Amino acid sequence: MDWNSFVDAVDSFRSGPWVVPLRIVMIIIVALVATKVSTLAIRRVVAKATSKAVTLNAAELRNSTDSEDVSDQLLENRVSQRANALGTLGHSTAVIGIWTISIMMIMAEVGINIGPLLASAGILGVVLGFGAQTLVADYLAGISMTLEDQLGVGDVVDCGVVLGTVDEVALRYTRIRDFYGVLWYVRNGTIPFIANQSQGWTYAIVDIAMRYNADLANVRQVINEEGQHIALDSSYDTVFMDAPEYAGLQDVRGDAVVVRVMAKVMPDQQFVGARLLRERVKSALDNAGLHIPLTQMQIVDERRAQ
């Protein structure tokens, strides 16, 4: 075979009818491999960042007199939540970018001129902007919430729609599981606010009704003494940050007075701390002879009364 015959064979091979489908298949395979590689790379980066997170010693934070320093340490320790949220955001961005480029390459292979398509992208964007305003708002809100560390995976948040634990932070929605086990998908653009109960410390608050004629000075003493016992109990190192204390008289009713007990607790422990407070304070008040009011109702038989 001479050189001209070889060149003709190569040209015939390159212009065969099966070349374009083969190229399209290769583009799809490369896109799938790139998606898989980016997913594994992001997971590895997230795992590495999470493994480097410094575990705070809860016992050292208890009874600290510098609340600002403790709060700063807790906020800086949000490596895991932030890494997972940014990982989800990065994965979504990578997948969208890879497949957008792949689709454009496939369109070029089948003979579609993407030049005018790119030139008209501005007009198309305006048209889609009116029809997909909510979608764009969801994406922008998702990016903003993640970059500003407003929430992260594992945080307990109240977003105005549901109170629960964040399972996933995506570009378009945030997945939250409430305390009944129900999974909520909340569009990011519809979230009016985020009350994050996992950033820094929070309070466990318990209101206890006492008899109307209870000696409040005695009640205060009993509650504060029990709070000191709790502060010295190492089994509560992961719950309470300082000693629970009597906060004052919260309400006065016709049959009772309501006193409030407050304690600074670790992130996500406000519900556990409140339950423990009710149990410990009730036992302490019972032992001191201070009891909750017993509501009584007298039923009169009108026929006998007559």
mmCIF file of C-alpha atoms in Angstrom:
data_model
loop_
_atom_site.group_PDB
_atom_site.id
_atom_site.type_symbol
_atom_site.label_atom_id
_atom_site.label_comp_id
_atom_site.label_asym_id
_atom_site.label_seq_id
_atom_site.Cartn_x
_atom_site.Cartn_y
_atom_site.Cartn_z
ATOM 1 C CA MET A 1 0.000 0.000 0.000
ATOM 2 C CA ASP A 2 1.435 3.341 -1.069
ATOM 3 C CA TRP A 3 1.199 6.556 0.982
ATOM 4 C CA ASN A 4 -1.796 7.945 -0.927
ATOM 5 C CA SER A 5 -3.747 4.762 -0.329
ATOM 6 C CA PHE A 6 -2.931 4.919 3.374
ATOM 7 C CA VAL A 7 -4.130 8.533 3.587
ATOM 8 C CA ASP A 8 -7.341 7.648 1.759
ATOM 9 C CA ALA A 9 -7.937 4.759 4.174
ATOM 10 C CA VAL A 10 -7.420 7.034 7.160
ATOM 11 C CA ASP A 11 -9.804 9.641 5.739
ATOM 12 C CA SER A 12 -12.362 6.958 5.020
ATOM 13 C CA PHE A 13 -11.988 5.684 8.581
ATOM 14 C CA ARG A 14 -12.425 9.180 10.073
ATOM 15 C CA SER A 15 -15.461 9.951 7.931
ATOM 16 C CA GLY A 16 -17.334 6.749 8.594
ATOM 17 C CA PRO A 17 -20.984 6.934 9.700
ATOM 18 C CA TRP A 18 -20.179 5.396 13.083
ATOM 19 C CA VAL A 19 -17.590 8.031 14.088
ATOM 20 C CA VAL A 20 -20.086 10.596 15.437
ATOM 21 C CA PRO A 21 -21.965 8.063 17.639
ATOM 22 C CA LEU A 22 -18.611 6.817 18.914
ATOM 23 C CA ARG A 23 -17.553 10.339 19.847
ATOM 24 C CA ILE A 24 -20.864 10.947 21.629
ATOM 25 C CA VAL A 25 -20.419 7.705 23.576
ATOM 26 C CA MET A 26 -16.873 8.743 24.487
ATOM 27 C CA ILE A 27 -18.094 12.161 25.689
ATOM 28 C CA ILE A 28 -20.727 10.502 27.887
ATOM 29 C CA ILE A 29 -18.176 8.046 29.296
ATOM 30 C CA VAL A 30 -15.726 10.861 30.064
ATOM 31 C CA ALA A 31 -18.540 12.863 31.736
ATOM 32 C CA LEU A 32 -19.506 9.867 33.870
ATOM 33 C CA VAL A 33 -15.885 9.259 34.874
ATOM 34 C CA ALA A 34 -15.376 12.955 35.654
ATOM 35 C CA THR A 35 -18.527 12.979 37.774
ATOM 36 C CA LYS A 36 -17.357 9.905 39.696
ATOM 37 C CA VAL A 37 -13.843 11.288 40.183
ATOM 38 C CA SER A 38 -15.142 14.674 41.375
ATOM 39 C CA THR A 39 -17.525 12.958 43.797
ATOM 40 C CA LEU A 40 -14.742 10.810 45.270
ATOM 41 C CA ALA A 41 -12.376 13.788 45.459
ATOM 42 C CA ILE A 42 -14.936 15.946 47.272
ATOM 43 C CA ARG A 43 -15.748 13.122 49.690
ATOM 44 C CA ARG A 44 -12.050 12.649 50.424
ATOM 45 C CA VAL A 45 -11.548 16.358 51.053
ATOM 46 C CA VAL A 46 -14.589 16.477 53.354
ATOM 47 C CA ALA A 47 -13.426 13.372 55.235
ATOM 48 C CA LYS A 48 -9.936 14.833 55.641
ATOM 49 C CA ALA A 49 -11.287 18.153 56.897
ATOM 50 C CA THR A 50 -13.631 16.376 59.300
ATOM 51 C CA SER A 51 -10.854 14.147 60.652
ATOM 52 C CA LYS A 52 -8.764 17.225 61.441
ATOM 53 C CA ALA A 53 -11.541 18.795 63.497
ATOM 54 C CA VAL A 54 -10.368 19.447 67.027
ATOM 55 C CA THR A 55 -12.532 17.725 69.613
ATOM 56 C CA LEU A 56 -13.253 20.126 72.426
ATOM 57 C CA ASN A 57 -12.954 18.900 75.972
ATOM 58 C CA ALA A 58 -16.413 19.589 77.344
ATOM 59 C CA ALA A 59 -15.184 19.321 80.937
ATOM 60 C CA GLU A 60 -12.796 22.244 80.389
ATOM 61 C CA LEU A 61 -15.625 24.442 79.101
ATOM 62 C CA ARG A 62 -17.843 23.863 82.119
ATOM 63 C CA ASN A 63 -18.151 26.633 84.674
ATOM 64 C CA SER A 64 -16.021 28.962 82.556
ATOM 65 C CA THR A 65 -16.334 32.615 83.518
ATOM 66 C CA ASP A 66 -15.423 33.851 80.032
ATOM 67 C CA SER A 67 -18.607 33.249 78.042
ATOM 68 C CA GLU A 68 -17.283 35.082 74.972
ATOM 69 C CA ASP A 69 -14.191 32.870 74.766
ATOM 70 C CA VAL A 70 -16.274 29.709 75.145
ATOM 71 C CA SER A 71 -18.656 30.879 72.442
ATOM 72 C CA ASP A 72 -15.749 31.588 70.074
ATOM 73 C CA GLN A 73 -14.294 28.122 70.659
ATOM 74 C CA LEU A 74 -17.622 26.447 69.952
ATOM 75 C CA LEU A 75 -18.171 28.455 66.771
ATOM 76 C CA GLU A 76 -14.654 27.673 65.506
ATOM 77 C CA ASN A 77 -15.275 23.970 66.101
ATOM 78 C CA ARG A 78 -17.920 23.770 63.372
ATOM 79 C CA VAL A 79 -15.490 22.151 60.938
ATOM 80 C CA SER A 80 -17.580 19.020 60.352
ATOM 81 C CA GLN A 81 -20.871 20.826 59.717
ATOM 82 C CA ARG A 82 -19.292 23.398 57.421
ATOM 83 C CA ALA A 83 -17.210 20.826 55.518
ATOM 84 C CA ASN A 84 -20.265 18.656 54.815
ATOM 85 C CA ALA A 85 -22.346 21.624 53.683
ATOM 86 C CA LEU A 86 -19.583 22.932 51.394
ATOM 87 C CA GLY A 87 -19.014 19.402 50.073
ATOM 88 C CA THR A 88 -22.645 19.131 49.035
ATOM 89 C CA LEU A 89 -22.481 22.549 47.383
ATOM 90 C CA GLY A 90 -19.251 21.678 45.560
ATOM 91 C CA HIS A 91 -20.630 18.349 44.337
ATOM 92 C CA SER A 92 -23.755 19.983 42.921
ATOM 93 C CA THR A 93 -21.696 22.672 41.179
ATOM 94 C CA ALA A 94 -19.278 20.129 39.699
ATOM 95 C CA VAL A 95 -22.056 17.896 38.362
ATOM 96 C CA ILE A 96 -23.870 20.834 36.762
ATOM 97 C CA GLY A 97 -20.647 22.129 35.171
ATOM 98 C CA ILE A 98 -19.534 18.731 33.822
ATOM 99 C CA TRP A 99 -22.827 17.858 32.224
ATOM 100 C CA THR A 100 -23.406 21.341 30.818
ATOM 101 C CA ILE A 101 -20.079 21.144 28.955
ATOM 102 C CA SER A 102 -20.804 17.557 27.861
ATOM 103 C CA ILE A 103 -24.201 18.462 26.421
ATOM 104 C CA MET A 104 -22.691 21.361 24.498
ATOM 105 C CA MET A 105 -20.001 19.052 23.065
ATOM 106 C CA ILE A 106 -22.638 16.506 22.036
ATOM 107 C CA MET A 107 -24.657 19.233 20.325
ATOM 108 C CA ALA A 108 -21.541 20.259 18.372
ATOM 109 C CA GLU A 109 -20.953 16.650 17.309
ATOM 110 C CA VAL A 110 -24.460 16.246 15.867
ATOM 111 C CA GLY A 111 -23.999 19.408 13.829
ATOM 112 C CA ILE A 112 -25.795 21.984 15.956
ATOM 113 C CA ASN A 113 -24.021 25.326 15.822
ATOM 114 C CA ILE A 114 -23.671 26.353 19.461
ATOM 115 C CA GLY A 115 -22.309 29.807 18.547
ATOM 116 C CA PRO A 116 -25.730 31.423 18.000
ATOM 117 C CA LEU A 117 -26.998 29.474 20.993
ATOM 118 C CA LEU A 118 -24.359 31.021 23.225
ATOM 119 C CA ALA A 119 -25.008 34.442 21.714
ATOM 120 C CA SER A 120 -28.687 34.159 22.494
ATOM 121 C CA ALA A 121 -28.012 32.935 26.016
ATOM 122 C CA GLY A 122 -28.595 36.434 27.351
ATOM 123 C CA ILE A 123 -32.041 36.668 25.778
ATOM 124 C CA LEU A 124 -32.850 33.131 26.873
ATOM 125 C CA GLY A 125 -31.714 33.993 30.395
ATOM 126 C CA VAL A 126 -34.115 36.926 30.517
ATOM 127 C CA VAL A 127 -36.981 34.749 29.308
ATOM 128 C CA LEU A 128 -36.181 31.985 31.777
ATOM 129 C CA GLY A 129 -35.703 34.553 34.518
ATOM 130 C CA PHE A 130 -39.370 35.434 34.444
ATOM 131 C CA GLY A 131 -40.464 31.803 34.407
ATOM 132 C CA ALA A 132 -37.924 30.419 36.841
ATOM 133 C CA GLN A 133 -37.583 33.180 39.397
ATOM 134 C CA THR A 134 -38.293 30.827 42.287
ATOM 135 C CA LEU A 135 -35.706 28.322 41.036
ATOM 136 C CA VAL A 136 -33.032 31.002 40.720
ATOM 137 C CA ALA A 137 -33.959 32.356 44.154
ATOM 138 C CA ASP A 138 -33.610 28.854 45.634
ATOM 139 C CA TYR A 139 -30.137 28.401 44.152
ATOM 140 C CA LEU A 140 -28.891 31.818 45.223
ATOM 141 C CA ALA A 141 -30.277 31.351 48.737
ATOM 142 C CA GLY A 142 -28.656 27.913 48.986
ATOM 143 C CA ILE A 143 -25.256 29.255 47.956
ATOM 144 C CA SER A 144 -25.567 32.192 50.339
ATOM 145 C CA MET A 145 -26.597 30.078 53.345
ATOM 146 C CA THR A 146 -23.752 27.618 52.790
ATOM 147 C CA LEU A 147 -20.983 30.146 52.210
ATOM 148 C CA GLU A 148 -22.078 32.243 55.203
ATOM 149 C CA ASP A 149 -22.223 29.155 57.448
ATOM 150 C CA GLN A 150 -25.805 29.856 58.459
ATOM 151 C CA LEU A 151 -26.374 26.130 58.865
ATOM 152 C CA GLY A 152 -24.614 22.823 58.379
ATOM 153 C CA VAL A 153 -25.362 19.122 58.312
ATOM 154 C CA GLY A 154 -26.273 17.993 61.828
ATOM 155 C CA ASP A 155 -27.352 21.429 63.077
ATOM 156 C CA VAL A 156 -30.629 21.851 64.960
ATOM 157 C CA VAL A 157 -32.404 24.732 63.246
ATOM 158 C CA ASP A 158 -35.745 26.494 63.156
ATOM 159 C CA CYS A 159 -36.264 27.842 59.639
ATOM 160 C CA GLY A 160 -39.762 29.204 60.154
ATOM 161 C CA VAL A 161 -41.248 26.116 58.505
ATOM 162 C CA VAL A 162 -39.965 23.273 60.672
ATOM 163 C CA LEU A 163 -37.763 22.707 63.718
ATOM 164 C CA GLY A 164 -35.383 19.788 63.394
ATOM 165 C CA THR A 165 -31.960 18.450 62.448
ATOM 166 C CA VAL A 166 -30.402 19.296 59.077
ATOM 167 C CA ASP A 167 -29.812 16.144 56.989
ATOM 168 C CA GLU A 168 -28.666 17.765 53.747
ATOM 169 C CA VAL A 169 -27.958 21.230 52.383
ATOM 170 C CA ALA A 170 -28.417 21.230 48.608
ATOM 171 C CA LEU A 171 -28.429 24.124 46.156
ATOM 172 C CA ARG A 172 -32.205 24.139 45.704
ATOM 173 C CA TYR A 173 -33.496 22.750 48.990
ATOM 174 C CA THR A 174 -32.556 21.963 52.574
ATOM 175 C CA ARG A 175 -33.578 18.587 53.995
ATOM 176 C CA ILE A 176 -34.582 18.687 57.661
ATOM 177 C CA ARG A 177 -35.794 15.834 59.870
ATOM 178 C CA ASP A 178 -38.092 17.018 62.650
ATOM 179 C CA PHE A 179 -38.274 15.501 66.117
ATOM 180 C CA TYR A 180 -41.155 13.226 65.085
ATOM 181 C CA GLY A 181 -38.957 11.611 62.435
ATOM 182 C CA VAL A 182 -40.678 13.325 59.494
ATOM 183 C CA LEU A 183 -38.341 14.385 56.670
ATOM 184 C CA TRP A 184 -38.994 17.885 55.299
ATOM 185 C CA TYR A 185 -37.734 19.254 51.986
ATOM 186 C CA VAL A 186 -37.707 23.037 52.344
ATOM 187 C CA ARG A 187 -36.964 25.196 49.307
ATOM 188 C CA ASN A 188 -34.089 27.538 50.168
ATOM 189 C CA GLY A 189 -35.820 30.537 48.635
ATOM 190 C CA THR A 190 -38.801 30.155 50.974
ATOM 191 C CA ILE A 191 -36.798 30.179 54.225
ATOM 192 C CA PRO A 192 -37.543 33.527 55.927
ATOM 193 C CA PHE A 193 -34.981 33.086 58.708
ATOM 194 C CA ILE A 194 -32.704 30.506 60.323
ATOM 195 C CA ALA A 195 -32.528 30.130 64.085
ATOM 196 C CA ASN A 196 -29.490 27.881 64.517
ATOM 197 C CA GLN A 197 -29.416 26.201 67.928
ATOM 198 C CA SER A 198 -26.093 24.468 67.258
ATOM 199 C CA GLN A 199 -23.782 27.467 66.934
ATOM 200 C CA GLY A 200 -22.138 28.247 70.239
ATOM 201 C CA TRP A 201 -24.022 27.616 73.467
ATOM 202 C CA THR A 202 -27.712 27.883 74.231
ATOM 203 C CA TYR A 203 -30.034 27.821 77.260
ATOM 204 C CA ALA A 204 -32.174 25.105 78.758
ATOM 205 C CA ILE A 205 -35.197 26.802 80.340
ATOM 206 C CA VAL A 206 -37.650 25.125 82.705
ATOM 207 C CA ASP A 207 -40.723 26.708 84.314
ATOM 208 C CA ILE A 208 -41.975 25.057 87.514
ATOM 209 C CA ALA A 209 -45.279 25.809 89.236
ATOM 210 C CA MET A 210 -45.197 26.041 93.029
ATOM 211 C CA ARG A 211 -47.920 26.510 95.615
ATOM 212 C CA TYR A 212 -49.123 30.082 95.868
ATOM 213 C CA ASN A 213 -47.914 30.445 99.464
ATOM 214 C CA ALA A 214 -44.520 28.794 98.807
ATOM 215 C CA ASP A 215 -41.493 30.434 100.405
ATOM 216 C CA LEU A 216 -39.680 31.753 97.332
ATOM 217 C CA ALA A 217 -36.463 32.363 99.261
ATOM 218 C CA ASN A 218 -36.422 28.687 100.240
ATOM 219 C CA VAL A 219 -37.256 27.657 96.669
ATOM 220 C CA ARG A 220 -34.351 29.750 95.377
ATOM 221 C CA GLN A 221 -31.946 28.218 97.875
ATOM 222 C CA VAL A 222 -32.968 24.639 97.073
ATOM 223 C CA ILE A 223 -32.722 25.173 93.302
ATOM 224 C CA ASN A 224 -29.328 26.892 93.468
ATOM 225 C CA GLU A 225 -27.916 24.208 95.768
ATOM 226 C CA GLU A 226 -29.102 21.511 93.357
ATOM 227 C CA GLY A 227 -27.546 23.493 90.518
ATOM 228 C CA GLN A 228 -24.181 23.410 92.273
ATOM 229 C CA HIS A 229 -24.496 19.630 92.689
ATOM 230 C CA ILE A 230 -25.173 19.324 88.950
ATOM 231 C CA ALA A 231 -22.158 21.517 88.152
ATOM 232 C CA LEU A 232 -19.870 19.203 90.136
ATOM 233 C CA ASP A 233 -21.269 16.034 88.507
ATOM 234 C CA SER A 234 -18.876 14.940 85.741
ATOM 235 C CA SER A 235 -21.581 12.831 84.083
ATOM 236 C CA TYR A 236 -23.112 16.085 82.811
ATOM 237 C CA ASP A 237 -19.926 17.408 81.162
ATOM 238 C CA THR A 238 -21.417 17.022 77.675
ATOM 239 C CA VAL A 239 -24.696 18.733 78.632
ATOM 240 C CA PHE A 240 -24.327 21.637 81.059
ATOM 241 C CA MET A 241 -21.741 24.374 80.727
ATOM 242 C CA ASP A 242 -22.366 25.994 84.092
ATOM 243 C CA ALA A 243 -24.482 25.544 87.190
ATOM 244 C CA PRO A 244 -28.255 25.787 86.659
ATOM 245 C CA GLU A 245 -29.744 28.548 88.730
ATOM 246 C CA TYR A 246 -32.962 30.120 89.899
ATOM 247 C CA ALA A 247 -33.846 32.849 87.373
ATOM 248 C CA GLY A 248 -36.792 34.405 89.153
ATOM 249 C CA LEU A 249 -40.562 34.515 89.354
ATOM 250 C CA GLN A 250 -42.025 33.960 85.893
ATOM 251 C CA ASP A 251 -45.772 34.098 86.535
ATOM 252 C CA VAL A 252 -48.340 34.542 89.305
ATOM 253 C CA ARG A 253 -51.640 32.698 88.968
ATOM 254 C CA GLY A 254 -54.648 32.283 91.184
ATOM 255 C CA ASP A 255 -53.595 28.793 92.234
ATOM 256 C CA ALA A 256 -49.806 28.867 91.862
ATOM 257 C CA VAL A 257 -46.625 30.822 91.255
ATOM 258 C CA VAL A 258 -44.303 29.835 88.425
ATOM 259 C CA VAL A 259 -40.544 30.027 88.884
ATOM 260 C CA ARG A 260 -37.976 29.734 86.093
ATOM 261 C CA VAL A 261 -34.764 27.714 86.153
ATOM 262 C CA MET A 262 -32.080 28.368 83.517
ATOM 263 C CA ALA A 263 -28.829 26.667 82.564
ATOM 264 C CA LYS A 264 -26.282 27.290 79.845
ATOM 265 C CA VAL A 265 -25.878 24.074 77.834
ATOM 266 C CA MET A 266 -23.758 22.705 75.018
ATOM 267 C CA PRO A 267 -25.006 22.961 71.407
ATOM 268 C CA ASP A 268 -27.950 20.666 70.586
ATOM 269 C CA GLN A 269 -28.375 19.764 74.272
ATOM 270 C CA GLN A 270 -31.135 22.199 75.248
ATOM 271 C CA PHE A 271 -33.873 19.549 75.152
ATOM 272 C CA VAL A 272 -31.797 16.970 77.025
ATOM 273 C CA GLY A 273 -30.756 19.617 79.533
ATOM 274 C CA ALA A 274 -34.357 20.718 80.109
ATOM 275 C CA ARG A 275 -35.492 17.157 80.799
ATOM 276 C CA LEU A 276 -32.597 16.583 83.219
ATOM 277 C CA LEU A 277 -33.348 19.880 84.972
ATOM 278 C CA ARG A 278 -37.000 18.949 85.513
ATOM 279 C CA GLU A 279 -36.006 15.615 86.985
ATOM 280 C CA ARG A 280 -33.276 16.908 89.306
ATOM 281 C CA VAL A 281 -35.117 20.041 90.440
ATOM 282 C CA LYS A 282 -38.347 18.150 91.143
ATOM 283 C CA SER A 283 -36.498 15.614 93.293
ATOM 284 C CA ALA A 284 -34.702 18.391 95.188
ATOM 285 C CA LEU A 285 -37.947 20.301 95.829
ATOM 286 C CA ASP A 286 -39.714 17.126 96.951
ATOM 287 C CA ASN A 287 -36.926 16.337 99.389
ATOM 288 C CA ALA A 288 -37.215 19.870 100.783
ATOM 289 C CA GLY A 289 -40.971 19.505 101.290
ATOM 290 C CA LEU A 290 -41.808 21.951 98.504
ATOM 291 C CA HIS A 291 -44.451 20.596 96.165
ATOM 292 C CA ILE A 292 -46.307 21.644 93.064
ATOM 293 C CA PRO A 293 -49.918 22.817 93.575
ATOM 294 C CA LEU A 294 -52.649 20.212 93.470
ATOM 295 C CA THR A 295 -55.622 21.465 91.524
ATOM 296 C CA GLN A 296 -58.885 20.429 93.150
ATOM 297 C CA MET A 297 -62.371 20.563 91.719
ATOM 298 C CA GLN A 298 -65.495 20.317 93.844
ATOM 299 C CA ILE A 299 -68.563 18.834 92.176
ATOM 300 C CA VAL A 300 -71.887 19.684 93.780
ATOM 301 C CA ASP A 301 -75.041 17.693 93.150
ATOM 302 C CA GLU A 302 -77.699 20.382 92.748
ATOM 303 C CA ARG A 303 -80.521 17.970 93.482
ATOM 304 C CA ARG A 304 -79.103 17.084 96.874
ATOM 305 C CA ALA A 305 -78.218 20.680 97.579
ATOM 306 C CA GLN A 306 -81.893 21.557 97.186
#
